[in-house]
Short mmCIF file of C-alpha atoms and ligand atoms in Angstrom, two decimals:
data_model
loop_
_atom_site.label_atom_id
_atom_site.label_comp_id
_atom_site.label_asym_id
_atom_site.label_seq_id
_atom_site.Cartn_x
_atom_site.Cartn_y
_atom_site.Cartn_z
CA MET A 912 -8.89 49.91 -79.90
CA PHE A 913 -6.83 48.07 -77.30
CA GLU A 914 -9.70 46.78 -75.20
CA ASN A 915 -9.44 43.08 -74.39
CA ARG A 916 -9.94 40.50 -71.62
CA LEU A 917 -7.45 42.32 -69.41
CA THR A 918 -9.07 45.74 -69.64
CA ASP A 919 -12.51 44.16 -69.09
CA LEU A 920 -11.36 42.17 -66.07
CA LEU A 921 -9.53 45.05 -64.39
CA GLY A 922 -12.01 47.76 -65.41
CA ILE A 923 -9.34 49.96 -67.02
CA ASN A 924 -9.24 51.86 -70.32
CA TYR A 925 -5.81 50.80 -71.54
CA PRO A 926 -3.91 47.54 -70.93
CA ILE A 927 -0.99 49.28 -69.24
CA ILE A 928 0.01 48.39 -65.68
CA GLN A 929 2.46 50.10 -63.36
CA GLY A 930 4.13 47.27 -61.44
CA GLY A 931 4.53 47.56 -57.68
CA MET A 932 7.77 49.36 -56.78
CA GLN A 933 9.01 49.50 -53.23
CA TRP A 934 9.39 53.09 -51.93
CA VAL A 935 8.05 54.44 -55.27
CA SER A 936 4.52 53.05 -55.63
CA ARG A 937 2.78 55.54 -53.39
CA ALA A 938 -0.55 57.33 -53.84
CA GLU A 939 0.87 60.10 -56.10
CA LEU A 940 2.16 57.74 -58.80
CA VAL A 941 -0.51 55.05 -58.44
CA SER A 942 -3.43 57.48 -58.70
CA ALA A 943 -1.81 59.21 -61.70
CA VAL A 944 -1.55 55.90 -63.57
CA SER A 945 -5.12 54.92 -62.74
CA ASN A 946 -6.42 58.40 -63.63
CA ALA A 947 -4.66 58.13 -67.01
CA GLY A 948 -6.56 54.92 -67.78
CA GLY A 949 -3.96 52.32 -66.75
CA LEU A 950 -3.69 50.32 -63.54
CA GLY A 951 -1.60 51.79 -60.73
CA ILE A 952 -0.31 49.42 -58.06
CA LEU A 953 0.73 50.39 -54.51
CA SER A 954 3.58 48.50 -52.87
CA ALA A 955 2.58 46.99 -49.51
CA LEU A 956 6.16 46.59 -48.30
CA THR A 957 6.76 50.34 -48.63
CA PHE A 958 4.68 50.70 -45.48
CA SER A 959 6.03 49.32 -42.25
CA THR A 960 2.64 48.31 -40.84
CA PRO A 961 -0.76 47.21 -42.23
CA GLU A 962 -2.24 50.39 -40.70
CA GLU A 963 0.13 52.55 -42.77
CA LEU A 964 -0.84 50.60 -45.89
CA ALA A 965 -4.54 51.11 -45.06
CA ASN A 966 -3.90 54.88 -44.76
CA GLU A 967 -2.17 54.92 -48.14
CA ILE A 968 -5.06 53.01 -49.74
CA GLN A 969 -7.43 55.67 -48.35
CA ARG A 970 -5.14 58.45 -49.61
CA THR A 971 -5.03 56.86 -53.08
CA ARG A 972 -8.79 56.51 -53.15
CA LYS A 973 -9.11 60.27 -52.47
CA MET A 974 -6.92 60.89 -55.51
CA THR A 975 -8.63 58.54 -57.99
CA SER A 976 -11.99 56.90 -58.47
CA SER A 977 -10.49 54.41 -60.94
CA PRO A 978 -9.33 50.89 -60.01
CA PHE A 979 -5.88 50.40 -58.50
CA GLY A 980 -4.13 47.44 -56.91
CA VAL A 981 -1.65 46.52 -54.18
CA ASN A 982 1.59 44.58 -54.72
CA LEU A 983 2.55 41.88 -52.23
CA THR A 984 6.19 40.93 -52.69
CA LEU A 985 6.71 37.54 -51.12
CA LEU A 986 10.51 37.38 -51.45
CA PRO A 987 12.55 36.74 -48.32
CA THR A 988 13.30 40.11 -46.70
CA MET A 989 15.83 41.09 -44.05
CA LYS A 990 12.98 42.01 -41.71
CA PRO A 991 10.10 39.45 -41.79
CA SER A 992 7.04 41.12 -43.29
CA ASN A 993 3.50 40.85 -41.97
CA ILE A 994 1.86 39.54 -45.16
CA ASP A 995 -1.26 38.34 -43.31
CA GLY A 996 -1.70 41.81 -41.83
CA TYR A 997 -1.28 43.47 -45.24
CA ILE A 998 -3.87 41.11 -46.75
CA ASP A 999 -6.32 41.97 -43.96
CA ALA A 1000 -5.76 45.68 -44.69
CA ILE A 1001 -6.30 45.11 -48.44
CA ILE A 1002 -9.54 43.24 -47.81
CA ASP A 1003 -10.80 45.65 -45.13
CA GLU A 1004 -10.14 48.62 -47.43
CA GLY A 1005 -12.00 46.97 -50.30
CA VAL A 1006 -9.10 46.81 -52.79
CA ARG A 1007 -10.13 44.48 -55.63
CA ILE A 1008 -6.78 43.79 -57.31
CA VAL A 1009 -3.57 42.31 -55.88
CA GLU A 1010 -0.26 41.78 -57.68
CA THR A 1011 1.80 39.01 -56.08
CA ALA A 1012 5.48 38.49 -56.83
CA GLY A 1013 8.58 36.75 -55.56
CA ARG A 1014 7.11 33.34 -54.81
CA SER A 1015 3.87 31.41 -55.26
CA PRO A 1016 0.84 33.10 -53.66
CA GLU A 1017 -0.69 29.65 -52.98
CA PRO A 1018 -0.79 30.03 -49.16
CA TYR A 1019 -2.88 33.19 -49.54
CA MET A 1020 -5.13 32.23 -52.47
CA GLU A 1021 -8.06 30.97 -50.45
CA GLN A 1022 -8.27 34.19 -48.44
CA LEU A 1023 -7.78 36.42 -51.50
CA LYS A 1024 -10.30 34.57 -53.66
CA SER A 1025 -12.94 34.35 -50.94
CA ALA A 1026 -12.72 38.16 -50.77
CA ASP A 1027 -13.29 38.23 -54.56
CA ILE A 1028 -9.88 39.72 -55.25
CA ILE A 1029 -8.38 39.55 -58.74
CA VAL A 1030 -4.85 38.10 -58.43
CA ILE A 1031 -2.20 39.10 -60.95
CA HIS A 1032 0.81 36.90 -60.32
CA LYS A 1033 4.11 38.28 -61.57
CA CYS A 1034 6.66 35.55 -62.22
CA VAL A 1035 9.78 34.77 -64.22
CA ALA A 1036 9.34 31.31 -65.74
CA VAL A 1037 6.72 29.40 -67.75
CA ARG A 1038 6.43 26.69 -65.09
CA PHE A 1039 5.61 29.29 -62.43
CA ALA A 1040 2.95 30.76 -64.73
CA LYS A 1041 1.36 27.34 -65.15
CA THR A 1042 1.31 26.80 -61.40
CA ALA A 1043 -0.21 30.24 -60.87
CA GLU A 1044 -3.00 29.43 -63.32
CA ARG A 1045 -3.62 26.07 -61.65
CA ILE A 1046 -3.97 27.60 -58.16
CA GLY A 1047 -6.51 30.15 -59.40
CA CYS A 1048 -4.63 33.33 -60.32
CA ASP A 1049 -6.51 35.48 -62.83
CA VAL A 1050 -3.65 37.09 -64.77
CA ILE A 1051 0.03 36.29 -65.33
CA SER A 1052 2.55 39.09 -65.52
CA ILE A 1053 5.73 37.57 -66.95
CA ASP A 1054 8.97 39.38 -66.17
CA GLY A 1055 11.83 38.98 -68.66
CA PHE A 1056 15.56 39.21 -67.92
CA GLU A 1057 15.58 42.90 -68.92
CA CYS A 1058 13.36 43.90 -66.00
CA ALA A 1059 14.20 46.02 -63.00
CA GLY A 1060 14.28 44.07 -59.76
CA HIS A 1061 14.27 40.28 -59.66
CA PRO A 1062 14.39 38.51 -63.05
CA GLY A 1063 15.02 35.01 -61.64
CA GLU A 1064 18.00 32.85 -62.44
CA GLU A 1065 17.29 31.62 -65.96
CA ASP A 1066 18.13 34.74 -67.98
CA LEU A 1067 15.21 34.46 -70.42
CA THR A 1068 14.36 37.67 -72.22
CA SER A 1069 10.81 38.85 -72.82
CA LEU A 1070 10.94 38.04 -76.53
CA THR A 1071 11.10 34.33 -75.69
CA LEU A 1072 9.29 34.25 -72.36
CA VAL A 1073 6.14 36.11 -73.38
CA PRO A 1074 5.00 33.90 -76.30
CA LEU A 1075 6.00 30.72 -74.44
CA THR A 1076 3.84 31.82 -71.51
CA VAL A 1077 0.96 32.79 -73.78
CA ASP A 1078 1.09 29.28 -75.27
CA ALA A 1079 1.22 27.64 -71.85
CA VAL A 1080 -1.78 29.26 -70.10
CA LYS A 1081 -5.33 30.29 -70.96
CA ILE A 1082 -5.63 33.30 -68.66
CA PRO A 1083 -4.47 36.76 -69.86
CA VAL A 1084 -0.72 37.34 -69.93
CA VAL A 1085 0.92 40.72 -69.34
CA ALA A 1086 4.39 41.30 -70.78
CA SER A 1087 6.81 42.82 -68.28
CA GLY A 1088 10.46 43.75 -68.49
CA GLY A 1089 11.90 45.95 -71.21
CA PHE A 1090 8.72 47.81 -72.15
CA GLY A 1091 8.78 51.59 -72.24
CA ASP A 1092 7.22 52.91 -75.41
CA ALA A 1093 4.60 52.29 -78.10
CA ARG A 1094 6.88 50.01 -80.11
CA GLY A 1095 7.27 47.69 -77.14
CA PHE A 1096 3.55 47.84 -76.44
CA VAL A 1097 2.61 46.77 -79.98
CA ALA A 1098 5.34 44.11 -79.92
CA ALA A 1099 3.93 42.71 -76.66
CA LEU A 1100 0.47 42.46 -78.22
CA ALA A 1101 2.00 40.79 -81.29
CA LEU A 1102 3.61 38.23 -78.97
CA GLY A 1103 0.17 37.38 -77.65
CA ALA A 1104 0.24 39.38 -74.41
CA GLU A 1105 -2.87 41.36 -73.55
CA GLY A 1106 -1.01 44.23 -71.93
CA ILE A 1107 2.29 45.53 -70.62
CA ASN A 1108 3.62 46.08 -67.12
CA MET A 1109 6.23 48.82 -66.64
CA GLY A 1110 8.36 49.87 -63.71
CA THR A 1111 11.42 51.77 -64.91
CA ARG A 1112 9.46 53.98 -67.37
CA PHE A 1113 7.15 55.11 -64.55
CA LEU A 1114 10.11 55.77 -62.22
CA ALA A 1115 11.16 58.62 -64.55
CA THR A 1116 7.85 60.50 -64.54
CA GLN A 1117 6.82 63.77 -62.96
CA GLU A 1118 4.61 62.04 -60.41
CA ALA A 1119 7.10 59.41 -59.18
CA PRO A 1120 7.81 60.45 -55.57
CA VAL A 1121 11.60 60.15 -55.81
CA HIS A 1122 14.46 62.66 -55.85
CA PRO A 1123 14.83 64.50 -59.22
CA LYS A 1124 18.44 63.26 -59.49
CA VAL A 1125 17.16 59.68 -59.81
CA LYS A 1126 14.94 60.68 -62.72
CA GLU A 1127 17.78 62.65 -64.34
CA TRP A 1128 20.03 59.60 -63.96
CA CYS A 1129 17.43 57.58 -65.92
CA VAL A 1130 17.47 60.17 -68.73
CA ASN A 1131 21.27 60.29 -68.91
CA SER A 1132 22.00 56.58 -68.65
CA SER A 1133 22.16 53.94 -71.36
CA GLU A 1134 20.96 50.35 -71.69
CA THR A 1135 24.30 49.14 -70.32
CA ASP A 1136 24.03 51.12 -67.10
CA THR A 1137 22.26 48.38 -65.14
CA MET A 1138 23.78 45.20 -63.74
CA LEU A 1139 22.84 42.04 -61.86
CA VAL A 1140 23.81 41.55 -58.24
CA GLN A 1141 22.91 38.91 -55.62
CA ARG A 1142 23.24 36.05 -58.12
CA SER A 1143 25.40 34.20 -55.58
CA LEU A 1144 22.39 34.31 -53.22
CA ARG A 1145 20.10 32.93 -55.98
CA ASN A 1146 18.14 36.14 -55.62
CA SER A 1147 19.37 38.02 -58.71
CA HIS A 1148 18.56 41.70 -58.68
CA ARG A 1149 18.83 44.09 -61.64
CA VAL A 1150 19.94 47.46 -60.34
CA LEU A 1151 21.49 50.67 -61.56
CA ARG A 1152 25.25 50.48 -61.94
CA ASN A 1153 26.89 52.48 -59.14
CA ALA A 1154 29.66 52.22 -56.56
CA VAL A 1155 27.59 49.96 -54.28
CA SER A 1156 26.43 47.53 -56.99
CA GLU A 1157 29.99 47.28 -58.36
CA ARG A 1158 31.27 46.62 -54.82
CA VAL A 1159 28.59 43.96 -54.17
CA ALA A 1160 29.41 42.21 -57.47
CA GLN A 1161 33.12 42.23 -56.60
CA MET A 1162 32.47 40.83 -53.12
CA GLU A 1163 30.24 38.12 -54.62
CA SER A 1164 32.96 37.09 -57.05
CA ASN A 1165 35.26 36.73 -54.02
CA GLY A 1166 32.73 34.44 -52.31
CA ALA A 1167 31.19 36.89 -49.80
CA SER A 1168 28.44 35.50 -47.55
CA LEU A 1169 24.98 36.99 -47.02
CA GLU A 1170 26.16 38.29 -43.66
CA GLU A 1171 29.01 40.16 -45.36
CA LEU A 1172 26.78 41.51 -48.12
CA ARG A 1173 23.89 42.45 -45.85
CA PRO A 1174 25.05 45.97 -44.88
CA LEU A 1175 25.34 46.91 -48.56
CA ILE A 1176 22.23 45.26 -49.99
CA THR A 1177 19.74 46.38 -47.35
CA GLY A 1178 16.63 48.02 -48.78
CA GLN A 1179 17.00 50.94 -46.37
CA ARG A 1180 20.00 52.18 -48.36
CA GLY A 1181 17.92 52.06 -51.55
CA LYS A 1182 15.20 54.03 -49.79
CA GLN A 1183 17.71 56.73 -48.80
CA LEU A 1184 19.03 56.88 -52.38
CA LEU A 1185 15.53 57.60 -53.69
CA GLU A 1186 14.93 60.21 -51.00
CA ASN A 1187 18.18 62.17 -51.10
CA GLY A 1188 19.33 61.57 -54.69
CA ASP A 1189 22.75 60.30 -53.65
CA LEU A 1190 23.14 57.74 -56.42
CA ASN A 1191 25.94 55.87 -54.68
CA GLN A 1192 24.03 55.31 -51.46
CA GLY A 1193 22.77 51.77 -52.09
CA LEU A 1194 21.19 49.33 -54.53
CA GLN A 1195 18.38 50.64 -56.71
CA ALA A 1196 16.23 48.49 -59.02
CA CYS A 1197 16.37 49.64 -62.63
CA GLY A 1198 15.67 47.90 -65.95
CA GLN A 1199 17.59 47.87 -69.25
CA VAL A 1200 14.76 49.87 -70.82
CA VAL A 1201 16.31 52.87 -69.06
CA GLY A 1202 18.33 53.21 -72.28
CA LEU A 1203 15.12 54.21 -74.07
CA ILE A 1204 14.22 56.94 -71.59
CA SER A 1205 15.10 60.45 -72.73
CA SER A 1206 12.64 62.69 -70.86
CA ILE A 1207 10.67 63.02 -67.65
CA PRO A 1208 7.05 63.32 -68.80
CA SER A 1209 3.88 63.17 -66.75
CA VAL A 1210 2.23 59.76 -66.37
CA GLN A 1211 -0.64 60.96 -68.56
CA GLU A 1212 1.86 61.87 -71.30
CA VAL A 1213 3.48 58.42 -71.07
CA ILE A 1214 0.20 56.55 -71.36
CA ASP A 1215 -1.43 58.83 -73.96
CA GLY A 1216 1.80 58.77 -75.98
CA ILE A 1217 1.97 54.96 -75.99
CA ILE A 1218 -1.66 54.57 -77.01
CA PHE A 1219 -1.53 57.29 -79.68
CA GLU A 1220 1.71 56.05 -81.23
CA ALA A 1221 0.59 52.43 -81.01
CA GLN A 1222 -2.46 53.31 -83.08
CA GLU A 1223 -0.16 54.94 -85.64
CA ILE A 1224 2.09 51.88 -85.73
CA VAL A 1225 -0.86 49.54 -86.24
CA ALA A 1226 -2.23 51.79 -89.00
CA ARG A 1227 1.18 51.89 -90.69
CA LEU A 1228 1.51 48.10 -90.56
CA LYS A 1229 -1.98 47.70 -92.00
CA SER A 1230 -1.30 50.16 -94.82
CA GLN A 1231 1.97 48.36 -95.67
CA ASP A 1232 -0.07 45.18 -95.84
CA ASN A 1233 -2.43 46.76 -98.37
CA GLU A 1234 0.32 48.07 -100.65
C1 FMN B 840 12.43 51.21 -58.43
C2 FMN B 840 11.78 49.87 -58.64
C3 FMN B 840 11.35 49.14 -57.55
C4 FMN B 840 10.72 47.91 -57.72
N1 FMN B 840 10.23 47.24 -56.63
C5 FMN B 840 9.50 46.10 -56.81
C6 FMN B 840 8.87 45.47 -55.70
O1 FMN B 840 8.99 45.90 -54.55
N2 FMN B 840 8.14 44.35 -55.95
C7 FMN B 840 7.98 43.85 -57.21
O2 FMN B 840 7.26 42.84 -57.37
N3 FMN B 840 8.57 44.42 -58.27
C8 FMN B 840 9.31 45.54 -58.10
N4 FMN B 840 9.87 46.17 -59.19
C9 FMN B 840 9.66 45.58 -60.53
C10 FMN B 840 8.47 46.24 -61.27
O3 FMN B 840 7.27 46.07 -60.60
C11 FMN B 840 8.32 45.65 -62.68
O4 FMN B 840 8.05 44.27 -62.61
C12 FMN B 840 9.57 45.86 -63.52
O5 FMN B 840 10.09 47.15 -63.31
C13 FMN B 840 9.26 45.66 -65.00
O6 FMN B 840 10.39 45.85 -65.77
P1 FMN B 840 10.86 47.27 -66.41
O7 FMN B 840 11.57 47.96 -65.31
O8 FMN B 840 11.71 46.88 -67.53
O9 FMN B 840 9.60 48.00 -66.81
C14 FMN B 840 10.53 47.39 -59.03
C15 FMN B 840 10.99 48.12 -60.13
C16 FMN B 840 11.60 49.35 -59.95
C17 FMN B 840 12.07 50.13 -61.16
#
């Protein structure tokens, strides 16, 4: 029922993508999403070397025969990342789908396209989507202000951004940011998107390789339990509200420099938080849709549930139309 250009292009059953998540998008979660008929995406930057990424690609392939992708986050990082090395590993391991994010993938397009790789570019503004189409990307994933991670600096929510992007490009658009259930999925399709991309919903699943306390926090928190930090660095970051994010926001309002913020915003602290479940250890990406999360299902239950309920919603809308 929900087959379209996106499912055909990616070779998946359902137009549901699990966006790349640093420290979280490992073989366990990615293979579960792909096995359930969606598209799982590994996160290259989770692995400190291209060799480690290659090993994880091999591990994922042992766990699923369905397509999966690799995310390349091109944002500035504290430690320079070896993007060329990761791309070589992706190509050598025969991965067919790459999700780019953070900045334009233009410098890498020639290499990716000559290896016949499908490029999904995740971005936060209509003008970036248009550029991505012009340089040869195959799919746009458009991230609204609600999203976990980096929503950009323009504060445009998905309800506005998705249809504007659909109108601006011809290639398939995936709605990202604020999607977590069947209602959001059907709404995304109504806005003209051909699929949804979710991060936060997949963080609170059985297969997500993070400490159970992180998943429980997702269940117990509300839509107001996230906040933006790093706006003063023009690198806004939506994270769970905790002692560190409150401290960072306070330091920013007092004019703190990157050097002063660095010890608190380092990704290593976020990694430790996910591993040991100490929720005040560091910054942790989390989207507003966390307010909709009330259980910790398996990935299969999430995807089956969305598709089943979406069919019911569509049937209900059709029957109302006939009354
Ligand atoms: C824990 C976590 C880590 C994330 N890490 C990354 C990342 O490294 N690179 C990236 O492009 N997006 C990252 N994201 C964003 C997701 O891929 C996705 O775009 C976003 O979560 C969609 O919004 P949602 O959380 O409302 O579903 C992360 C999200 C979460 C929840």
